CSV table of C-alpha atoms in Angstrom, one decimal:
chain,number,residue,atom,x,y,z
Q,1,LYS,CA,0.0,0.0,0.0
Q,2,GLN,CA,1.4,3.4,-1.0
Q,3,GLU,CA,2.1,5.8,1.8
Q,4,VAL,CA,3.4,9.3,1.5
Q,5,THR,CA,5.2,11.0,4.3
Q,6,GLN,CA,6.3,14.7,4.5
Q,7,ILE,CA,8.9,15.9,6.8
Q,8,PRO,CA,9.0,18.3,8.6
Q,9,ALA,CA,5.4,18.7,9.6
Q,10,ALA,CA,6.0,22.4,10.3
Q,11,LEU,CA,8.8,24.8,9.5
Q,12,SER,CA,9.5,28.4,10.4
Q,13,VAL,CA,12.3,30.3,8.7
Q,14,PRO,CA,13.4,34.0,8.4
Q,15,GLU,CA,12.7,35.8,5.1
Q,16,GLY,CA,15.4,35.3,2.5
Q,17,GLU,CA,16.4,31.8,3.5
Q,18,ASN,CA,16.5,29.0,1.0
Q,19,LEU,CA,14.7,25.9,2.2
Q,20,VAL,CA,13.9,22.3,1.4
Q,21,LEU,CA,10.7,20.4,2.0
Q,22,ASN,CA,10.8,16.6,1.9
Q,23,CYS,CA,8.4,14.0,0.6
Q,24,SER,CA,8.9,10.3,0.7
Q,25,PHE,CA,6.8,7.5,-0.7
Q,26,THR,CA,6.9,3.7,-0.1
Q,27,ASP,CA,6.2,2.3,-3.6
Q,28,SER,CA,8.3,3.5,-6.4
Q,29,ALA,CA,5.8,2.5,-9.0
Q,30,ILE,CA,4.4,5.9,-9.6
Q,31,TYR,CA,3.4,7.8,-12.7
Q,32,ASN,CA,4.1,11.3,-11.4
Q,33,LEU,CA,4.5,13.4,-8.3
Q,34,GLN,CA,2.7,16.7,-7.8
Q,35,TRP,CA,3.5,19.5,-5.3
Q,36,PHE,CA,0.6,21.6,-4.1
Q,37,ARG,CA,0.3,24.8,-2.1
Q,38,GLN,CA,-2.7,25.3,0.2
Q,39,ASP,CA,-3.4,28.7,1.9
Q,40,PRO,CA,-5.7,28.8,4.9
Q,41,GLY,CA,-9.3,28.3,4.0
Q,42,LYS,CA,-8.4,27.8,0.3
Q,43,GLY,CA,-8.2,24.9,-2.1
Q,44,LEU,CA,-5.0,23.3,-3.4
Q,45,THR,CA,-3.0,25.0,-6.0
Q,46,SER,CA,-0.8,22.9,-8.2
Q,47,LEU,CA,2.8,24.1,-8.1
Q,48,LEU,CA,4.8,21.5,-10.0
Q,49,LEU,CA,4.2,18.2,-11.6
Q,50,ILE,CA,7.1,15.8,-12.2
Q,51,GLN,CA,6.5,12.8,-14.5
Q,52,SER,CA,8.1,9.5,-13.4
Q,53,SER,CA,10.6,9.8,-16.3
Q,54,GLN,CA,11.8,13.2,-15.2
Q,55,ARG,CA,14.3,14.2,-12.5
Q,56,GLU,CA,13.2,17.7,-11.8
Q,57,GLN,CA,10.9,20.6,-12.6
Q,58,THR,CA,11.4,24.3,-12.1
Q,59,SER,CA,9.0,27.2,-11.8
Q,60,GLY,CA,10.4,30.6,-10.7
Q,61,ARG,CA,11.9,30.2,-7.3
Q,62,LEU,CA,10.6,26.7,-6.9
Q,63,ASN,CA,12.5,23.5,-7.9
Q,64,ALA,CA,11.2,20.0,-7.4
Q,65,SER,CA,13.3,16.9,-7.7
Q,66,LEU,CA,12.3,13.3,-8.0
Q,67,ASP,CA,14.3,10.2,-7.2
Q,68,LYS,CA,11.9,7.3,-7.9
Q,69,SER,CA,14.3,4.6,-6.9
Q,70,SER,CA,14.7,5.9,-3.4
Q,71,GLY,CA,11.1,7.0,-3.1
Q,72,ARG,CA,12.0,10.7,-2.5
Q,73,SER,CA,11.1,14.1,-3.7
Q,74,THR,CA,12.2,17.5,-2.5
Q,75,LEU,CA,10.7,21.0,-3.1
Q,76,TYR,CA,13.4,23.7,-2.9
Q,77,ILE,CA,12.2,27.2,-2.4
Q,78,ALA,CA,14.8,29.9,-3.0
Q,79,ALA,CA,14.9,33.3,-1.3
Q,80,SER,CA,11.8,32.6,0.8
Q,81,GLN,CA,9.3,35.4,1.2
Q,82,PRO,CA,6.4,35.9,3.8
Q,83,GLY,CA,4.0,35.3,0.9
Q,84,ASP,CA,5.3,31.7,0.7
Q,85,SER,CA,3.8,31.0,4.0
Q,86,ALA,CA,1.3,28.1,3.4
Q,87,THR,CA,0.9,24.4,3.7
Q,88,TYR,CA,2.7,22.4,1.0
Q,89,LEU,CA,1.5,19.0,0.1
Q,90,CYS,CA,3.0,16.4,-2.2
Q,91,ALA,CA,0.9,13.7,-3.9
Q,92,VAL,CA,1.9,10.7,-6.0
Q,93,TYR,CA,-0.2,9.4,-8.8
Q,94,THR,CA,-0.1,5.6,-8.9
Q,95,GLY,CA,-2.4,5.1,-11.9
Q,96,GLY,CA,-5.9,3.8,-11.8
Q,97,PHE,CA,-7.1,7.3,-10.9
Q,98,LYS,CA,-5.4,6.9,-7.5
Q,99,THR,CA,-3.6,10.0,-6.1
Q,100,ILE,CA,-2.1,9.6,-2.6
Q,101,PHE,CA,-1.4,12.7,-0.6
Q,102,GLY,CA,1.0,13.4,2.2
Q,103,ALA,CA,-0.1,15.2,5.3
Q,104,GLY,CA,1.7,18.4,4.3
Q,105,THR,CA,4.4,20.7,5.7
Q,106,ARG,CA,3.2,24.0,7.2
Q,107,LEU,CA,5.6,26.7,6.3
Q,108,PHE,CA,5.9,30.1,8.0
Q,109,VAL,CA,8.3,32.7,6.6
Q,110,LYS,CA,9.0,35.5,9.1
Q,111,ALA,CA,9.4,39.0,7.8
V,1,ASP,CA,-10.6,29.4,-18.3
V,2,ALA,CA,-12.6,28.8,-15.1
V,3,GLY,CA,-11.3,26.4,-12.7
V,4,VAL,CA,-13.2,23.8,-10.7
V,5,ILE,CA,-16.2,25.5,-9.2
V,6,GLN,CA,-17.8,24.4,-5.9
V,7,SER,CA,-20.8,25.5,-4.0
V,8,PRO,CA,-21.7,26.4,-1.4
V,9,ARG,CA,-18.4,27.7,0.0
V,10,HIS,CA,-19.7,27.4,3.5
V,11,GLU,CA,-22.6,25.4,4.9
V,12,VAL,CA,-23.8,25.4,8.5
V,13,THR,CA,-26.5,22.9,9.3
V,14,GLU,CA,-28.0,21.0,12.1
V,15,MET,CA,-27.6,17.3,12.8
V,16,GLY,CA,-30.0,15.2,10.9
V,17,GLN,CA,-30.4,17.6,8.0
V,18,GLU,CA,-29.6,16.8,4.4
V,19,VAL,CA,-26.6,18.4,2.8
V,20,THR,CA,-25.9,18.7,-0.9
V,21,LEU,CA,-22.5,19.9,-2.2
V,22,ARG,CA,-22.0,20.8,-5.8
V,23,CYS,CA,-19.1,20.7,-8.2
V,24,LYS,CA,-18.5,21.9,-11.8
V,25,PRO,CA,-15.3,20.4,-13.2
V,26,ILE,CA,-13.0,22.0,-15.7
V,27,SER,CA,-14.5,21.7,-19.2
V,28,GLY,CA,-12.9,18.8,-21.1
V,29,HIS,CA,-11.8,16.9,-18.0
V,30,ASN,CA,-13.1,13.4,-17.8
V,31,SER,CA,-12.2,12.5,-14.2
V,32,LEU,CA,-13.8,13.9,-11.1
V,33,PHE,CA,-12.8,13.3,-7.5
V,34,TRP,CA,-14.4,14.2,-4.2
V,35,TYR,CA,-12.0,14.6,-1.2
V,36,ARG,CA,-12.6,15.4,2.5
V,37,GLN,CA,-10.0,17.2,4.5
V,38,THR,CA,-9.9,17.3,8.3
V,39,MET,CA,-7.1,18.2,10.7
V,40,MET,CA,-7.0,14.7,12.1
V,41,ARG,CA,-7.1,12.7,8.9
V,42,GLY,CA,-5.8,15.1,6.2
V,43,LEU,CA,-7.0,14.6,2.7
V,44,GLU,CA,-9.2,11.5,2.1
V,45,LEU,CA,-10.4,10.4,-1.3
V,46,LEU,CA,-14.1,9.7,-1.0
V,47,ILE,CA,-15.1,8.7,-4.6
V,48,TYR,CA,-14.0,9.3,-8.1
V,49,PHE,CA,-15.7,9.2,-11.5
V,50,ASN,CA,-14.4,8.6,-15.0
V,51,ASN,CA,-16.6,9.7,-17.9
V,52,ASN,CA,-19.4,10.3,-15.4
V,53,VAL,CA,-19.2,6.7,-14.1
V,54,PRO,CA,-18.3,6.0,-10.5
V,55,ILE,CA,-15.2,4.0,-10.5
V,56,ASP,CA,-14.4,3.5,-6.8
V,57,ASP,CA,-16.5,4.6,-3.9
V,58,SER,CA,-14.6,2.7,-1.2
V,59,GLY,CA,-13.6,5.9,0.5
V,60,MET,CA,-17.2,6.9,1.2
V,61,PRO,CA,-17.5,6.6,4.9
V,62,GLU,CA,-21.0,5.4,5.3
V,63,ASP,CA,-24.3,4.8,3.5
V,64,ARG,CA,-25.3,8.3,4.5
V,65,PHE,CA,-22.9,9.6,1.8
V,66,SER,CA,-23.8,9.4,-1.8
V,67,ALA,CA,-22.4,11.0,-5.0
V,68,LYS,CA,-23.7,11.4,-8.5
V,69,MET,CA,-22.4,12.8,-11.8
V,70,PRO,CA,-25.4,13.1,-14.1
V,71,ASN,CA,-23.3,14.7,-16.8
V,72,ALA,CA,-19.8,15.8,-17.6
V,73,SER,CA,-20.2,19.2,-16.1
V,74,PHE,CA,-21.9,18.6,-12.8
V,75,SER,CA,-21.5,16.4,-9.7
V,76,THR,CA,-23.1,16.3,-6.3
V,77,LEU,CA,-22.1,14.9,-3.0
V,78,LYS,CA,-25.0,14.3,-0.6
V,79,ILE,CA,-25.0,13.6,3.1
V,80,GLN,CA,-28.2,12.4,4.6
V,81,PRO,CA,-28.7,12.6,7.5
V,82,SER,CA,-25.7,14.7,8.5
V,83,GLU,CA,-23.8,14.3,11.7
V,84,PRO,CA,-21.4,16.5,13.6
V,85,ARG,CA,-18.5,14.2,12.7
V,86,ASP,CA,-19.1,15.0,9.0
V,87,SER,CA,-17.8,18.6,9.7
V,88,ALA,CA,-14.9,19.1,7.3
V,89,VAL,CA,-13.9,20.8,4.1
V,90,TYR,CA,-15.0,18.9,1.1
V,91,PHE,CA,-13.0,19.4,-2.1
V,92,CYS,CA,-13.8,18.5,-5.7
V,93,ALA,CA,-11.0,18.0,-8.1
V,94,SER,CA,-10.9,17.2,-11.8
V,95,GLY,CA,-8.3,15.9,-14.3
V,96,LEU,CA,-7.7,14.1,-17.5
V,97,ALA,CA,-7.6,10.4,-17.0
V,98,GLY,CA,-4.8,8.6,-18.9
V,99,ALA,CA,-2.9,11.8,-19.3
V,100,THR,CA,-0.5,13.3,-16.7
V,101,GLY,CA,-2.7,12.5,-13.8
V,102,GLU,CA,-2.5,16.2,-12.8
V,103,LEU,CA,-5.3,17.3,-10.5
V,104,PHE,CA,-7.0,20.6,-10.3
V,105,PHE,CA,-8.9,21.5,-7.1
V,106,GLY,CA,-11.8,23.7,-6.3
V,107,GLU,CA,-11.8,26.1,-3.4
V,108,GLY,CA,-13.7,23.6,-1.2
V,109,SER,CA,-17.0,23.6,0.7
V,110,ARG,CA,-16.6,24.0,4.4
V,111,LEU,CA,-19.3,22.1,6.2
V,112,THR,CA,-20.2,22.6,9.8
V,113,VAL,CA,-22.8,20.2,11.3
V,114,LEU,CA,-24.1,21.4,14.7
């Protein structure tokens, strides 16, 4: 059974710091991995999607990597800003319409 | 292009009442998902549809929950009768099956059952 774990559960950093959020999954048989952002009281916004054949994806200050064999993904945020404060979730698509979510990492960037 | 649209955004009701949540997926998407999010359990998949057909409803907690998708542009999630433990945020998401598997979420419906 696929399980997705995100560490740390919460993170507080000063503005300007570079940071890494971690996601691990137990079964490497995935089609893709998706990183989402969720603001309080809002829905999930897709940030980056990495196909199983890819190693990384970049969007602006965000870079997501995928190591399928080790069951790991990281989301790197460069030069963090207070506006980056949110919960970040990773999700793996295992096919058959199944997407499994991690519990998320709550990020707080202090001004 | 409008995203996934859910209504109502907030619903407060009393125990025993019927609740109906609505979702309009992104035009052209052929898969639709209903999720429930709570602090204790995180995001739980309740049911998903492909081409308007329910594929897997094993996540539906009880018979009090039912979901329909009468056409490609509309789905409902009904709870009858509602209970306080049903209080949560219910999300609808849509995507293209067989493609990237990328999901697009609505803003959610926050349900409070008193």
